[in-house]
Short mmCIF file of C-alpha atoms in Angstrom, two decimals:
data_model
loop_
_atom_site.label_atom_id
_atom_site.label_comp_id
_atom_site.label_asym_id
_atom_site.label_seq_id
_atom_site.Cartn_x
_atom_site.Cartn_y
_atom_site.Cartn_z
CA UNK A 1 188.11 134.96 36.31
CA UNK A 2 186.30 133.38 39.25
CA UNK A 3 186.87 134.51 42.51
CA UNK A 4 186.04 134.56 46.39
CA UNK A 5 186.32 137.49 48.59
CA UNK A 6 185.68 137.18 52.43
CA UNK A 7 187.77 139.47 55.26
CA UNK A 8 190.91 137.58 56.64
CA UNK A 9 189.87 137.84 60.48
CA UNK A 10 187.27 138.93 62.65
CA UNK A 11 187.14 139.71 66.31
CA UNK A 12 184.31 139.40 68.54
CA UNK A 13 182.84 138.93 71.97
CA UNK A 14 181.66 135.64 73.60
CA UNK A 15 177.46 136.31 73.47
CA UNK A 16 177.55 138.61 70.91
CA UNK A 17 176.43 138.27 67.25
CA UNK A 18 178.99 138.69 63.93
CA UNK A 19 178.34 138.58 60.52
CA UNK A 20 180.65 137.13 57.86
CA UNK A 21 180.66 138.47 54.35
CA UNK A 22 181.58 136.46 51.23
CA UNK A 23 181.37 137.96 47.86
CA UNK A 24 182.01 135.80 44.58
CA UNK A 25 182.83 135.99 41.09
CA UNK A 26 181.80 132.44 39.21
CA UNK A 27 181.16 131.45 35.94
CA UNK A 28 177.86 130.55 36.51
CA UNK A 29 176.33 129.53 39.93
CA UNK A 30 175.34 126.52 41.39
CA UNK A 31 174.92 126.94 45.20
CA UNK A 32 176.76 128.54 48.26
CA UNK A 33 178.28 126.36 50.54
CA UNK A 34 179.72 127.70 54.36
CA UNK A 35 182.23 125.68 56.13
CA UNK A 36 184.30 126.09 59.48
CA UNK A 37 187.65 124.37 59.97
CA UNK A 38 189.26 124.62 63.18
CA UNK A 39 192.91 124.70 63.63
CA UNK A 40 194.62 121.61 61.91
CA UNK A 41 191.56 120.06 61.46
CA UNK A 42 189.02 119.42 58.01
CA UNK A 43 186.25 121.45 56.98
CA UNK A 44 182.63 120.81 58.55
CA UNK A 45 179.26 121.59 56.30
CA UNK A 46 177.79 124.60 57.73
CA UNK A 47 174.76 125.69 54.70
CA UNK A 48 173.75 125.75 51.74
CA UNK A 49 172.08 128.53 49.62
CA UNK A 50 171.04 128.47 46.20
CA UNK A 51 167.90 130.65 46.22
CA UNK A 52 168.27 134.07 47.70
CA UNK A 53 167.36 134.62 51.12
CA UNK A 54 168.19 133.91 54.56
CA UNK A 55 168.19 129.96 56.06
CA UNK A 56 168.77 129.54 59.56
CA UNK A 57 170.11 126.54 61.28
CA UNK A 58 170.07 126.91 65.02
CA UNK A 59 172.61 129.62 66.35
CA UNK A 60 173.45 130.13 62.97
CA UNK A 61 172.12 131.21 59.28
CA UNK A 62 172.98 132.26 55.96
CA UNK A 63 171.67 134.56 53.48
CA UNK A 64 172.53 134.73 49.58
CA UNK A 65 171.44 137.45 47.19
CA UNK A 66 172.45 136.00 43.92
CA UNK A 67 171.92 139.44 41.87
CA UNK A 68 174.79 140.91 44.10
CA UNK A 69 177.14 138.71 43.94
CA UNK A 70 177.00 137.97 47.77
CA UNK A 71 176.51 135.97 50.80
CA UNK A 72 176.87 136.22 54.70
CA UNK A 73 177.40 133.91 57.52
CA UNK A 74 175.43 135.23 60.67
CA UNK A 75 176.63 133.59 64.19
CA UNK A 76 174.67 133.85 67.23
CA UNK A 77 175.47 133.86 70.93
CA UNK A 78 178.93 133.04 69.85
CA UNK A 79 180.87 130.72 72.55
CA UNK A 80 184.51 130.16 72.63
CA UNK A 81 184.04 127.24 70.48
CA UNK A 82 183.16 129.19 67.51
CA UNK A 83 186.61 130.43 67.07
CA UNK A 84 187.83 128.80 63.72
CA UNK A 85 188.15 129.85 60.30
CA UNK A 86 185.04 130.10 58.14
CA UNK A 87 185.22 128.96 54.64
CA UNK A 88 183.14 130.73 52.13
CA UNK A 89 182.62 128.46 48.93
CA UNK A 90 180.35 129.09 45.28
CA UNK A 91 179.64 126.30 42.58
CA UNK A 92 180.38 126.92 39.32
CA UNK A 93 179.00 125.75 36.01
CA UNK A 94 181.09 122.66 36.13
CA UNK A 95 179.81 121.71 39.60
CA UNK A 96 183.08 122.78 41.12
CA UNK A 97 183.88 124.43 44.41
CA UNK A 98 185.49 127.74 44.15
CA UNK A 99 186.54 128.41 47.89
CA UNK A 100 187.68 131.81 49.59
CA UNK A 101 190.67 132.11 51.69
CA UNK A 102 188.74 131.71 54.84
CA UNK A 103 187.76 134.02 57.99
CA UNK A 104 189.63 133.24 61.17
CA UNK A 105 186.88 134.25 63.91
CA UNK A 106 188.58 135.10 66.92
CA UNK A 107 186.27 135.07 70.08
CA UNK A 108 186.65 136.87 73.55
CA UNK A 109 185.34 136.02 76.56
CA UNK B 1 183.23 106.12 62.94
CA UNK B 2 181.43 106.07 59.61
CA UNK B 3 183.21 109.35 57.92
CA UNK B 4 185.74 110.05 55.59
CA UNK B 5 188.96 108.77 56.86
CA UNK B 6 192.46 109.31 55.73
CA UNK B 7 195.87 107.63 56.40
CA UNK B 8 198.51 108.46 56.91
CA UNK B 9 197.72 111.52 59.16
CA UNK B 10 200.77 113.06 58.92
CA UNK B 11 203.79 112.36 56.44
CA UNK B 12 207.03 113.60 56.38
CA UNK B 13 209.56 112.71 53.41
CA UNK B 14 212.77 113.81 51.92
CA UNK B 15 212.83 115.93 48.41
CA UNK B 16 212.64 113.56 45.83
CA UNK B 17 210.73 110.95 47.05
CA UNK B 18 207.50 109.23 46.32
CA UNK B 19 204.86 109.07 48.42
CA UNK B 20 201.26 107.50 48.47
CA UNK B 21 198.18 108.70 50.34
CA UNK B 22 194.78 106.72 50.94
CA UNK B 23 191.04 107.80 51.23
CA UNK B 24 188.38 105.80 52.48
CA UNK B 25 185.13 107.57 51.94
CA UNK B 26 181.95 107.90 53.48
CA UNK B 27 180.24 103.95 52.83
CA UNK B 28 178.22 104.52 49.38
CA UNK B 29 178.97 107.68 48.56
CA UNK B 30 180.11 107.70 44.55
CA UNK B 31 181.84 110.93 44.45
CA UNK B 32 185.18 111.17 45.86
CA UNK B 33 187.69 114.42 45.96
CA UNK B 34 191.04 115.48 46.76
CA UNK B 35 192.43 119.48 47.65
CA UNK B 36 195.21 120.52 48.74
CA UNK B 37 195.28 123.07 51.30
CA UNK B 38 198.11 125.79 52.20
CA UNK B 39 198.05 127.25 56.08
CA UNK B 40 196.03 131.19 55.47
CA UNK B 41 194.27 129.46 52.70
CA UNK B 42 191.02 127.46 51.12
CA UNK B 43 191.44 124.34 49.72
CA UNK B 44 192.79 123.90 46.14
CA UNK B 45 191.07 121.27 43.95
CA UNK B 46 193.10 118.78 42.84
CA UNK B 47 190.81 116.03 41.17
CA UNK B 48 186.93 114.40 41.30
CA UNK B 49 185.80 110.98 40.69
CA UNK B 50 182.62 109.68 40.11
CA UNK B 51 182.92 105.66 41.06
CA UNK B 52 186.00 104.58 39.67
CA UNK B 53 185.61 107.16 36.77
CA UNK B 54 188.25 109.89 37.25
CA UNK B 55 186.19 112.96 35.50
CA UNK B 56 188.38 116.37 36.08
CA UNK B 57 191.77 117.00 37.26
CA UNK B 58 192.90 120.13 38.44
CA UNK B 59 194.69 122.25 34.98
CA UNK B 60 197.62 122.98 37.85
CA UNK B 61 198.34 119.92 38.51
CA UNK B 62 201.22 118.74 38.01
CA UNK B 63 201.88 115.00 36.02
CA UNK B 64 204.28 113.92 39.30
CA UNK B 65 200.43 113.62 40.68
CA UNK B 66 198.48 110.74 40.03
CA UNK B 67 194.79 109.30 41.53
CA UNK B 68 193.37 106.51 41.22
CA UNK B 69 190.12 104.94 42.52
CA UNK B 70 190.17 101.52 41.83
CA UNK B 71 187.14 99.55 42.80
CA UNK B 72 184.88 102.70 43.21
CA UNK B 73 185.72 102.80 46.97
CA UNK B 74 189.45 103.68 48.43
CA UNK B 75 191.65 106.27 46.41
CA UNK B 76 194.74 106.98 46.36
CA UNK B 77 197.00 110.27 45.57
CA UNK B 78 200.67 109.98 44.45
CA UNK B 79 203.10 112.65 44.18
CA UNK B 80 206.64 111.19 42.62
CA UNK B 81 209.97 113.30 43.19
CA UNK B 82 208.69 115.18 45.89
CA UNK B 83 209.45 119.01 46.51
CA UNK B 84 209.30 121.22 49.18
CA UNK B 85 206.22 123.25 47.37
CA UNK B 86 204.56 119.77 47.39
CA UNK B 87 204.38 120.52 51.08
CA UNK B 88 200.62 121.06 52.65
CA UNK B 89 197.34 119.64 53.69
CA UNK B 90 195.87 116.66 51.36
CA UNK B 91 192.26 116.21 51.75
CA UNK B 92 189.98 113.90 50.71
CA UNK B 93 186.14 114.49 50.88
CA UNK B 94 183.02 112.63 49.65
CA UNK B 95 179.16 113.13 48.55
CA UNK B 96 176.70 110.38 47.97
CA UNK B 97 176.40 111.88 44.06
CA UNK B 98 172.60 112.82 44.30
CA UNK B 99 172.86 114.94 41.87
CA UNK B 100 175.34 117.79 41.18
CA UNK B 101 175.41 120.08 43.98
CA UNK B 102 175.13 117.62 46.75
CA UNK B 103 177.70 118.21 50.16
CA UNK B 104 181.05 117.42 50.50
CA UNK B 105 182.15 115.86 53.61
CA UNK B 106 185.73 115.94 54.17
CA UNK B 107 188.65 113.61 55.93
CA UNK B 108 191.05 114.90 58.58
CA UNK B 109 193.41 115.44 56.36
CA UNK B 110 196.89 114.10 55.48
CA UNK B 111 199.95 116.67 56.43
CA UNK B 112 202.40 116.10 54.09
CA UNK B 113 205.95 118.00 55.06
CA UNK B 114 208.78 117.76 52.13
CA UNK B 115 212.22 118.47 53.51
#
């Protein structure tokens, strides 16, 4: 079966640096896709990965390893308005998006 | 605003009753998708066009849910007899279709809540 595994929650400080983990199960693989969603609101494009390695986008990058199976989301400097859920998403073989359950990110001042 | 936009925002209906949602995508942008999305949870695909061409639909869908993209532009979902599972978050993204992995860019969302 295909599947997305990322932790439910996450807690850390305002300035610090967090990691979120993704691991996924697809028949085949087409890319890597990271979104956040705020609270009652849609999805926003984060990164893409489909060759392993880290891209980085500002405060924040992304790193795939394709031969494990896995993918994190690395957050910089985090402010108060990074606290939203981070969706973790892999492309099948038929082009479709298999999404996780999401990471809610908590920050603290 | 030139994003995905979605109306109604919020909808709230008895059991049993039909209700229609609209998508107006991103101008020019030939793909076109809908998900449904439950609160602790990622979003569920429900179907994909390509232009007006409806090309995969969601094996858990149900036949009370229909799509249709008519001109290649708007869509719209229906859900006939409404239940109280039907309740959640419709959304409706969009990618300009240059080639196969290109990004989705989703709508705020319509709130559907079945009483």
């Amino acid at each position: 079966g295909q599947n997305i595994d990322q932790p439910t929650e996450m807690t850390a400080t305002e300035g610090a640096i967090v990691q979120i983990n993704c691991t996924y199960q697809t028949s085949g693989f087409n890319g890597l896709f990271w979104y956040q969603q705020h609270a009652g609101e849609a999805p926003t494009f984060l990164s893409y990965n489909v060759l392993d390695g880290l891209e980085e986008k500002g405060r924040f990058s992304s790193f795939l390893s394709r031969s494990k199976g896995y993918s994190y989301l690395l957050l910089k400097e985090l402010q108060m308005k990074d606290s939203a859920s981070y969706l973790c998403a892999a492309m099948d073989s038929n082009y479709q998006l298999i999404w996780g359950a999401g990471t809610k990110l908590i920050i603290k001042p | 605003d030139t994003g995905v936009s979605q109306d109604p925002r919020h909808k709230i209906t008895k059991r049993g009753q039909n209700v229609t949602f609209r998508c107006d995508p991103i101008s020019e942008h030939n793909r076109l998708y809908w998900y449904r999305q439950t609160l602790g949870q990622g979003p569920e695909f429900l179907t994909y066009f390509q232009n007006e061409a409806q090309l995969e639909k969601s094996r858990l869908l149900s036949d009370r849910f229909s799509a249709e993209r008519p001109k290649g532009s708007f869509s719209t979902l229906e859900i006939q007899r409404t239940e109280q599972g039907d309740s959640a978050m419709y959304l409706c993204a969009s990618s300009p279709g240059q080639g196969h992995t290109d990004t989705q860019y989703f709508g705020p969302g319509t709130r559907l809540t079945v009483l």
